[in-house]
Amino acid sequence: MELLVATWTTRLALVGALLVGWLSLAAGATMIDVAIRVALAAFLLTYAGRLLMGWLETPEQKMLRLRAGRSSKRAPQRAKARA
C-alpha cells in the first residue's frame, strides 16, 4: 500500500509541478518565479502524499514503527552499559 501511495504521489507531484510551471509561463512570469513556484508545488504535493501515508497507516504498523524507533534509541545505551 505504501509503495502504491508513494508512486502516485510522485506522479502527481511531477504532473502538478509541470502544470504550475506551464501556467506560470503562460501568465508571463519570469523564469526565476517559475522555478520557485515549480519547486514549491512539487514539495507541497509530495508532503501531502506523506501525510496521506500517515493517515492510511494501520495501528499495528504505527506500533511496530514506534517500537523499532525506541529499540534503535536504546541500542547505544545498552552497549554503553555493557562496556
mmCIF file of N, CA, C and O in Angstrom:
data_model
loop_
_atom_site.group_PDB
_atom_site.id
_atom_site.type_symbol
_atom_site.label_atom_id
_atom_site.label_comp_id
_atom_site.label_asym_id
_atom_site.label_seq_id
_atom_site.Cartn_x
_atom_site.Cartn_y
_atom_site.Cartn_z
ATOM 1 N N MET A 1 0.822 -1.191 0.000
ATOM 2 C CA MET A 1 0.000 0.000 0.000
ATOM 3 C C MET A 1 0.868 1.257 0.000
ATOM 4 O O MET A 1 0.579 2.206 -0.699
ATOM 5 N N GLU A 2 1.944 1.233 0.818
ATOM 6 C CA GLU A 2 2.809 2.407 0.888
ATOM 7 C C GLU A 2 3.470 2.688 -0.456
ATOM 8 O O GLU A 2 3.604 3.840 -0.856
ATOM 9 N N LEU A 3 3.884 1.627 -1.144
ATOM 10 C CA LEU A 3 4.526 1.808 -2.438
ATOM 11 C C LEU A 3 3.552 2.390 -3.452
ATOM 12 O O LEU A 3 3.922 3.254 -4.256
ATOM 13 N N LEU A 4 2.313 1.964 -3.414
ATOM 14 C CA LEU A 4 1.301 2.487 -4.317
ATOM 15 C C LEU A 4 1.064 3.974 -4.064
ATOM 16 O O LEU A 4 1.027 4.781 -5.005
ATOM 17 N N VAL A 5 0.923 4.353 -2.810
ATOM 18 C CA VAL A 5 0.702 5.760 -2.472
ATOM 19 C C VAL A 5 1.938 6.592 -2.838
ATOM 20 O O VAL A 5 1.817 7.690 -3.394
ATOM 21 N N ALA A 6 3.117 6.079 -2.563
ATOM 22 C CA ALA A 6 4.344 6.812 -2.886
ATOM 23 C C ALA A 6 4.499 6.991 -4.396
ATOM 24 O O ALA A 6 4.904 8.064 -4.867
ATOM 25 N N THR A 7 4.171 5.960 -5.162
ATOM 26 C CA THR A 7 4.276 6.052 -6.619
ATOM 27 C C THR A 7 3.320 7.094 -7.173
ATOM 28 O O THR A 7 3.702 7.943 -7.986
ATOM 29 N N TRP A 8 2.075 7.056 -6.723
ATOM 30 C CA TRP A 8 1.101 8.026 -7.220
ATOM 31 C C TRP A 8 1.396 9.430 -6.713
ATOM 32 O O TRP A 8 1.134 10.419 -7.412
ATOM 33 N N THR A 9 1.937 9.543 -5.533
ATOM 34 C CA THR A 9 2.330 10.862 -5.024
ATOM 35 C C THR A 9 3.416 11.464 -5.899
ATOM 36 O O THR A 9 3.365 12.639 -6.258
ATOM 37 N N THR A 10 4.387 10.650 -6.263
ATOM 38 C CA THR A 10 5.463 11.128 -7.126
ATOM 39 C C THR A 10 4.923 11.531 -8.491
ATOM 40 O O THR A 10 5.303 12.575 -9.035
ATOM 41 N N ARG A 11 4.041 10.726 -9.038
ATOM 42 C CA ARG A 11 3.459 11.054 -10.338
ATOM 43 C C ARG A 11 2.656 12.344 -10.278
ATOM 44 O O ARG A 11 2.779 13.211 -11.157
ATOM 45 N N LEU A 12 1.823 12.489 -9.258
ATOM 46 C CA LEU A 12 1.018 13.702 -9.142
ATOM 47 C C LEU A 12 1.880 14.929 -8.862
ATOM 48 O O LEU A 12 1.573 16.026 -9.347
ATOM 49 N N ALA A 13 2.952 14.761 -8.108
ATOM 50 C CA ALA A 13 3.854 15.882 -7.848
ATOM 51 C C ALA A 13 4.531 16.329 -9.136
ATOM 52 O O ALA A 13 4.661 17.536 -9.394
ATOM 53 N N LEU A 14 4.940 15.390 -9.969
ATOM 54 C CA LEU A 14 5.569 15.732 -11.243
ATOM 55 C C LEU A 14 4.590 16.431 -12.172
ATOM 56 O O LEU A 14 4.896 17.488 -12.734
ATOM 57 N N VAL A 15 3.409 15.871 -12.324
ATOM 58 C CA VAL A 15 2.399 16.473 -13.197
ATOM 59 C C VAL A 15 1.962 17.832 -12.650
ATOM 60 O O VAL A 15 1.815 18.798 -13.411
ATOM 61 N N GLY A 16 1.773 17.932 -11.351
ATOM 62 C CA GLY A 16 1.382 19.201 -10.744
ATOM 63 C C GLY A 16 2.445 20.268 -10.917
ATOM 64 O O GLY A 16 2.133 21.429 -11.217
ATOM 65 N N ALA A 17 3.701 19.888 -10.751
ATOM 66 C CA ALA A 17 4.790 20.848 -10.924
ATOM 67 C C ALA A 17 4.879 21.319 -12.377
ATOM 68 O O ALA A 17 5.080 22.508 -12.646
ATOM 69 N N LEU A 18 4.723 20.406 -13.312
ATOM 70 C CA LEU A 18 4.736 20.790 -14.725
ATOM 71 C C LEU A 18 3.559 21.701 -15.064
ATOM 72 O O LEU A 18 3.710 22.677 -15.812
ATOM 73 N N LEU A 19 2.407 21.406 -14.512
ATOM 74 C CA LEU A 19 1.226 22.234 -14.756
ATOM 75 C C LEU A 19 1.406 23.635 -14.174
ATOM 76 O O LEU A 19 1.097 24.634 -14.839
ATOM 77 N N VAL A 20 1.937 23.712 -12.967
ATOM 78 C CA VAL A 20 2.195 25.014 -12.350
ATOM 79 C C VAL A 20 3.222 25.791 -13.175
ATOM 80 O O VAL A 20 3.065 26.999 -13.404
ATOM 81 N N GLY A 21 4.251 25.119 -13.640
ATOM 82 C CA GLY A 21 5.259 25.778 -14.473
ATOM 83 C C GLY A 21 4.691 26.291 -15.783
ATOM 84 O O GLY A 21 4.962 27.425 -16.201
ATOM 85 N N TRP A 22 3.881 25.476 -16.430
ATOM 86 C CA TRP A 22 3.274 25.880 -17.702
ATOM 87 C C TRP A 22 2.326 27.057 -17.509
ATOM 88 O O TRP A 22 2.343 28.019 -18.286
ATOM 89 N N LEU A 23 1.501 26.985 -16.464
ATOM 90 C CA LEU A 23 0.571 28.088 -16.200
ATOM 91 C C LEU A 23 1.310 29.372 -15.828
ATOM 92 O O LEU A 23 0.901 30.466 -16.217
ATOM 93 N N SER A 24 2.398 29.250 -15.095
ATOM 94 C CA SER A 24 3.176 30.430 -14.730
ATOM 95 C C SER A 24 3.822 31.063 -15.953
ATOM 96 O O SER A 24 3.832 32.288 -16.097
ATOM 97 N N LEU A 25 4.356 30.224 -16.835
ATOM 98 C CA LEU A 25 4.937 30.753 -18.070
ATOM 99 C C LEU A 25 3.873 31.396 -18.950
ATOM 100 O O LEU A 25 4.107 32.445 -19.557
ATOM 101 N N ALA A 26 2.699 30.768 -19.010
ATOM 102 C CA ALA A 26 1.619 31.326 -19.822
ATOM 103 C C ALA A 26 1.132 32.662 -19.266
ATOM 104 O O ALA A 26 0.676 33.524 -20.024
ATOM 105 N N ALA A 27 1.250 32.851 -17.963
ATOM 106 C CA ALA A 27 0.833 34.102 -17.336
ATOM 107 C C ALA A 27 1.899 35.184 -17.455
ATOM 108 O O ALA A 27 1.655 36.333 -17.103
ATOM 109 N N GLY A 28 3.089 34.820 -17.926
ATOM 110 C CA GLY A 28 4.139 35.811 -18.142
ATOM 111 C C GLY A 28 5.100 35.971 -16.986
ATOM 112 O O GLY A 28 5.747 37.012 -16.875
ATOM 113 N N ALA A 29 5.231 34.972 -16.135
ATOM 114 C CA ALA A 29 6.159 35.053 -15.002
ATOM 115 C C ALA A 29 7.590 34.881 -15.497
ATOM 116 O O ALA A 29 7.841 34.274 -16.547
ATOM 117 N N THR A 30 8.531 35.412 -14.741
ATOM 118 C CA THR A 30 9.936 35.245 -15.098
ATOM 119 C C THR A 30 10.375 33.815 -14.790
ATOM 120 O O THR A 30 9.710 33.083 -14.043
ATOM 121 N N MET A 31 11.504 33.434 -15.333
ATOM 122 C CA MET A 31 11.988 32.061 -15.140
ATOM 123 C C MET A 31 12.313 31.766 -13.673
ATOM 124 O O MET A 31 12.104 30.649 -13.216
ATOM 125 N N ILE A 32 12.800 32.745 -12.961
ATOM 126 C CA ILE A 32 13.092 32.546 -11.531
ATOM 127 C C ILE A 32 11.801 32.277 -10.770
ATOM 128 O O ILE A 32 11.731 31.364 -9.937
ATOM 129 N N ASP A 33 10.767 33.071 -11.049
ATOM 130 C CA ASP A 33 9.469 32.859 -10.394
ATOM 131 C C ASP A 33 8.895 31.489 -10.737
ATOM 132 O O ASP A 33 8.317 30.816 -9.881
ATOM 133 N N VAL A 34 9.040 31.095 -11.997
ATOM 134 C CA VAL A 34 8.540 29.786 -12.427
ATOM 135 C C VAL A 34 9.263 28.679 -11.673
ATOM 136 O O VAL A 34 8.632 27.734 -11.168
ATOM 137 N N ALA A 35 10.582 28.780 -11.558
ATOM 138 C CA ALA A 35 11.358 27.745 -10.866
ATOM 139 C C ALA A 35 10.967 27.656 -9.397
ATOM 140 O O ALA A 35 10.834 26.555 -8.847
ATOM 141 N N ILE A 36 10.768 28.791 -8.762
ATOM 142 C CA ILE A 36 10.380 28.794 -7.351
ATOM 143 C C ILE A 36 8.992 28.188 -7.180
ATOM 144 O O ILE A 36 8.757 27.373 -6.277
ATOM 145 N N ARG A 37 8.064 28.552 -8.048
ATOM 146 C CA ARG A 37 6.708 28.012 -7.960
ATOM 147 C C ARG A 37 6.675 26.514 -8.231
ATOM 148 O O ARG A 37 5.928 25.773 -7.575
ATOM 149 N N VAL A 38 7.464 26.064 -9.191
ATOM 150 C CA VAL A 38 7.515 24.619 -9.503
ATOM 151 C C VAL A 38 8.082 23.849 -8.321
ATOM 152 O O VAL A 38 7.548 22.800 -7.931
ATOM 153 N N ALA A 39 9.158 24.349 -7.734
ATOM 154 C CA ALA A 39 9.762 23.666 -6.582
ATOM 155 C C ALA A 39 8.789 23.633 -5.406
ATOM 156 O O ALA A 39 8.659 22.602 -4.728
ATOM 157 N N LEU A 40 8.099 24.734 -5.169
ATOM 158 C CA LEU A 40 7.138 24.786 -4.076
ATOM 159 C C LEU A 40 5.968 23.833 -4.314
ATOM 160 O O LEU A 40 5.534 23.123 -3.403
ATOM 161 N N ALA A 41 5.476 23.792 -5.548
ATOM 162 C CA ALA A 41 4.368 22.885 -5.867
ATOM 163 C C ALA A 41 4.785 21.428 -5.686
ATOM 164 O O ALA A 41 4.038 20.623 -5.124
ATOM 165 N N ALA A 42 5.986 21.074 -6.149
ATOM 166 C CA ALA A 42 6.464 19.699 -6.002
ATOM 167 C C ALA A 42 6.625 19.337 -4.529
ATOM 168 O O ALA A 42 6.245 18.239 -4.109
ATOM 169 N N PHE A 43 7.156 20.259 -3.740
ATOM 170 C CA PHE A 43 7.327 19.995 -2.313
ATOM 171 C C PHE A 43 5.984 19.801 -1.625
ATOM 172 O O PHE A 43 5.804 18.857 -0.851
ATOM 173 N N LEU A 44 5.043 20.699 -1.885
ATOM 174 C CA LEU A 44 3.746 20.617 -1.218
ATOM 175 C C LEU A 44 2.974 19.358 -1.608
ATOM 176 O O LEU A 44 2.341 18.724 -0.756
ATOM 177 N N LEU A 45 3.028 18.980 -2.875
ATOM 178 C CA LEU A 45 2.328 17.767 -3.296
ATOM 179 C C LEU A 45 2.978 16.513 -2.716
ATOM 180 O O LEU A 45 2.293 15.565 -2.330
ATOM 181 N N THR A 46 4.292 16.503 -2.623
ATOM 182 C CA THR A 46 4.989 15.368 -2.021
ATOM 183 C C THR A 46 4.691 15.292 -0.523
ATOM 184 O O THR A 46 4.483 14.206 0.030
ATOM 185 N N TYR A 47 4.650 16.438 0.137
ATOM 186 C CA TYR A 47 4.323 16.476 1.559
ATOM 187 C C TYR A 47 2.888 16.009 1.805
ATOM 188 O O TYR A 47 2.624 15.299 2.778
ATOM 189 N N ALA A 48 1.980 16.388 0.922
ATOM 190 C CA ALA A 48 0.597 15.924 1.046
ATOM 191 C C ALA A 48 0.521 14.405 0.916
ATOM 192 O O ALA A 48 -0.245 13.752 1.637
ATOM 193 N N GLY A 49 1.307 13.833 0.043
ATOM 194 C CA GLY A 49 1.357 12.375 -0.076
ATOM 195 C C GLY A 49 1.901 11.721 1.172
ATOM 196 O O GLY A 49 1.437 10.660 1.591
ATOM 197 N N ARG A 50 2.879 12.358 1.791
ATOM 198 C CA ARG A 50 3.431 11.821 3.042
ATOM 199 C C ARG A 50 2.385 11.856 4.154
ATOM 200 O O ARG A 50 2.273 10.922 4.943
ATOM 201 N N LEU A 51 1.619 12.931 4.206
ATOM 202 C CA LEU A 51 0.539 12.997 5.187
ATOM 203 C C LEU A 51 -0.514 11.923 4.916
ATOM 204 O O LEU A 51 -1.033 11.302 5.850
ATOM 205 N N LEU A 52 -0.811 11.697 3.656
ATOM 206 C CA LEU A 52 -1.778 10.661 3.298
ATOM 207 C C LEU A 52 -1.288 9.290 3.727
ATOM 208 O O LEU A 52 -2.062 8.477 4.235
ATOM 209 N N MET A 53 0.010 9.029 3.559
ATOM 210 C CA MET A 53 0.551 7.745 4.004
ATOM 211 C C MET A 53 0.434 7.598 5.513
ATOM 212 O O MET A 53 0.169 6.513 6.019
ATOM 213 N N GLY A 54 0.604 8.681 6.240
ATOM 214 C CA GLY A 54 0.444 8.639 7.691
ATOM 215 C C GLY A 54 -0.991 8.362 8.100
ATOM 216 O O GLY A 54 -1.254 7.632 9.050
ATOM 217 N N TRP A 55 -1.934 8.942 7.379
ATOM 218 C CA TRP A 55 -3.350 8.723 7.677
ATOM 219 C C TRP A 55 -3.789 7.302 7.343
ATOM 220 O O TRP A 55 -4.673 6.752 7.997
ATOM 221 N N LEU A 56 -3.166 6.698 6.333
ATOM 222 C CA LEU A 56 -3.550 5.349 5.922
ATOM 223 C C LEU A 56 -2.834 4.263 6.717
ATOM 224 O O LEU A 56 -3.133 3.083 6.559
ATOM 225 N N GLU A 57 -1.905 4.652 7.577
ATOM 226 C CA GLU A 57 -1.146 3.686 8.373
ATOM 227 C C GLU A 57 -2.066 3.028 9.403
ATOM 228 O O GLU A 57 -2.788 3.707 10.136
ATOM 229 N N THR A 58 -2.024 1.710 9.453
ATOM 230 C CA THR A 58 -2.850 0.983 10.412
ATOM 231 C C THR A 58 -2.250 1.111 11.809
ATOM 232 O O THR A 58 -1.053 1.386 11.957
ATOM 233 N N PRO A 59 -3.039 0.901 12.851
ATOM 234 C CA PRO A 59 -2.493 0.978 14.212
ATOM 235 C C PRO A 59 -1.361 -0.029 14.457
ATOM 236 O O PRO A 59 -0.407 0.275 15.170
ATOM 237 N N GLU A 60 -1.453 -1.202 13.844
ATOM 238 C CA GLU A 60 -0.390 -2.199 14.018
ATOM 239 C C GLU A 60 0.915 -1.714 13.410
ATOM 240 O O GLU A 60 1.991 -1.883 13.997
ATOM 241 N N GLN A 61 0.838 -1.107 12.214
ATOM 242 C CA GLN A 61 2.043 -0.584 11.566
ATOM 243 C C GLN A 61 2.649 0.546 12.385
ATOM 244 O O GLN A 61 3.869 0.637 12.523
ATOM 245 N N LYS A 62 1.794 1.383 12.926
ATOM 246 C CA LYS A 62 2.271 2.502 13.737
ATOM 247 C C LYS A 62 2.973 1.989 14.991
ATOM 248 O O LYS A 62 4.032 2.498 15.373
ATOM 249 N N MET A 63 2.401 0.965 15.629
ATOM 250 C CA MET A 63 3.002 0.409 16.830
ATOM 251 C C MET A 63 4.360 -0.223 16.516
ATOM 252 O O MET A 63 5.327 -0.037 17.261
ATOM 253 N N LEU A 64 4.451 -0.960 15.406
ATOM 254 C CA LEU A 64 5.732 -1.570 15.029
ATOM 255 C C LEU A 64 6.778 -0.508 14.722
ATOM 256 O O LEU A 64 7.951 -0.655 15.082
ATOM 257 N N ARG A 65 6.374 0.576 14.044
ATOM 258 C CA ARG A 65 7.299 1.652 13.723
ATOM 259 C C ARG A 65 7.796 2.330 14.994
ATOM 260 O O ARG A 65 8.998 2.611 15.135
ATOM 261 N N LEU A 66 6.903 2.577 15.946
ATOM 262 C CA LEU A 66 7.310 3.202 17.202
ATOM 263 C C LEU A 66 8.226 2.289 18.014
ATOM 264 O O LEU A 66 9.204 2.751 18.612
ATOM 265 N N ARG A 67 7.926 1.000 18.038
ATOM 266 C CA ARG A 67 8.788 0.057 18.766
ATOM 267 C C ARG A 67 10.168 -0.020 18.143
ATOM 268 O O ARG A 67 11.173 -0.095 18.853
ATOM 269 N N ALA A 68 10.236 -0.016 16.808
ATOM 270 C CA ALA A 68 11.533 -0.058 16.130
ATOM 271 C C ALA A 68 12.333 1.202 16.444
ATOM 272 O O ALA A 68 13.554 1.131 16.666
ATOM 273 N N GLY A 69 11.682 2.340 16.490
ATOM 274 C CA GLY A 69 12.373 3.582 16.837
ATOM 275 C C GLY A 69 12.892 3.582 18.254
ATOM 276 O O GLY A 69 14.011 4.022 18.526
ATOM 277 N N ARG A 70 12.092 3.074 19.168
ATOM 278 C CA ARG A 70 12.525 3.022 20.571
ATOM 279 C C ARG A 70 13.688 2.056 20.756
ATOM 280 O O ARG A 70 14.631 2.339 21.496
ATOM 281 N N SER A 71 13.619 0.901 20.092
ATOM 282 C CA SER A 71 14.698 -0.073 20.257
ATOM 283 C C SER A 71 15.996 0.429 19.631
ATOM 284 O O SER A 71 17.078 0.129 20.137
ATOM 285 N N SER A 72 15.904 1.197 18.552
ATOM 286 C CA SER A 72 17.130 1.735 17.949
ATOM 287 C C SER A 72 17.740 2.816 18.830
ATOM 288 O O SER A 72 18.957 2.988 18.851
ATOM 289 N N LYS A 73 16.916 3.533 19.583
ATOM 290 C CA LYS A 73 17.444 4.540 20.510
ATOM 291 C C LYS A 73 18.066 3.886 21.735
ATOM 292 O O LYS A 73 19.004 4.412 22.320
ATOM 293 N N ARG A 74 17.530 2.750 22.129
ATOM 294 C CA ARG A 74 18.036 2.072 23.327
ATOM 295 C C ARG A 74 19.289 1.250 23.046
ATOM 296 O O ARG A 74 20.047 0.962 23.958
ATOM 297 N N ALA A 75 19.520 0.863 21.814
ATOM 298 C CA ALA A 75 20.660 0.008 21.485
ATOM 299 C C ALA A 75 21.993 0.645 21.875
ATOM 300 O O ALA A 75 22.834 -0.027 22.476
ATOM 301 N N PRO A 76 22.253 1.926 21.592
ATOM 302 C CA PRO A 76 23.532 2.505 22.035
ATOM 303 C C PRO A 76 23.649 2.578 23.554
ATOM 304 O O PRO A 76 24.740 2.418 24.103
ATOM 305 N N GLN A 77 22.542 2.762 24.254
ATOM 306 C CA GLN A 77 22.593 2.821 25.714
ATOM 307 C C GLN A 77 22.936 1.458 26.298
ATOM 308 O O GLN A 77 23.674 1.362 27.272
ATOM 309 N N ARG A 78 22.429 0.413 25.679
ATOM 310 C CA ARG A 78 22.735 -0.945 26.153
ATOM 311 C C ARG A 78 24.205 -1.277 25.932
ATOM 312 O O ARG A 78 24.844 -1.930 26.751
ATOM 313 N N ALA A 79 24.761 -0.803 24.810
ATOM 314 C CA ALA A 79 26.172 -1.068 24.538
ATOM 315 C C ALA A 79 27.059 -0.350 25.531
ATOM 316 O O ALA A 79 28.078 -0.890 25.966
ATOM 317 N N LYS A 80 26.678 0.863 25.944
ATOM 318 C CA LYS A 80 27.454 1.600 26.932
ATOM 319 C C LYS A 80 27.371 0.934 28.303
ATOM 320 O O LYS A 80 28.326 0.911 29.067
ATOM 321 N N ALA A 81 26.202 0.371 28.623
ATOM 322 C CA ALA A 81 26.030 -0.281 29.917
ATOM 323 C C ALA A 81 26.858 -1.547 30.014
ATOM 324 O O ALA A 81 27.334 -1.900 31.091
ATOM 325 N N ARG A 82 27.035 -2.236 28.912
ATOM 326 C CA ARG A 82 27.828 -3.472 28.914
ATOM 327 C C ARG A 82 29.321 -3.208 29.028
ATOM 328 O O ARG A 82 30.068 -4.016 29.525
ATOM 329 N N ALA A 83 29.750 -2.092 28.508
ATOM 330 C CA ALA A 83 31.204 -1.793 28.476
ATOM 331 C C ALA A 83 31.740 -1.387 29.824
ATOM 332 O O ALA A 83 31.220 -1.270 30.820
#
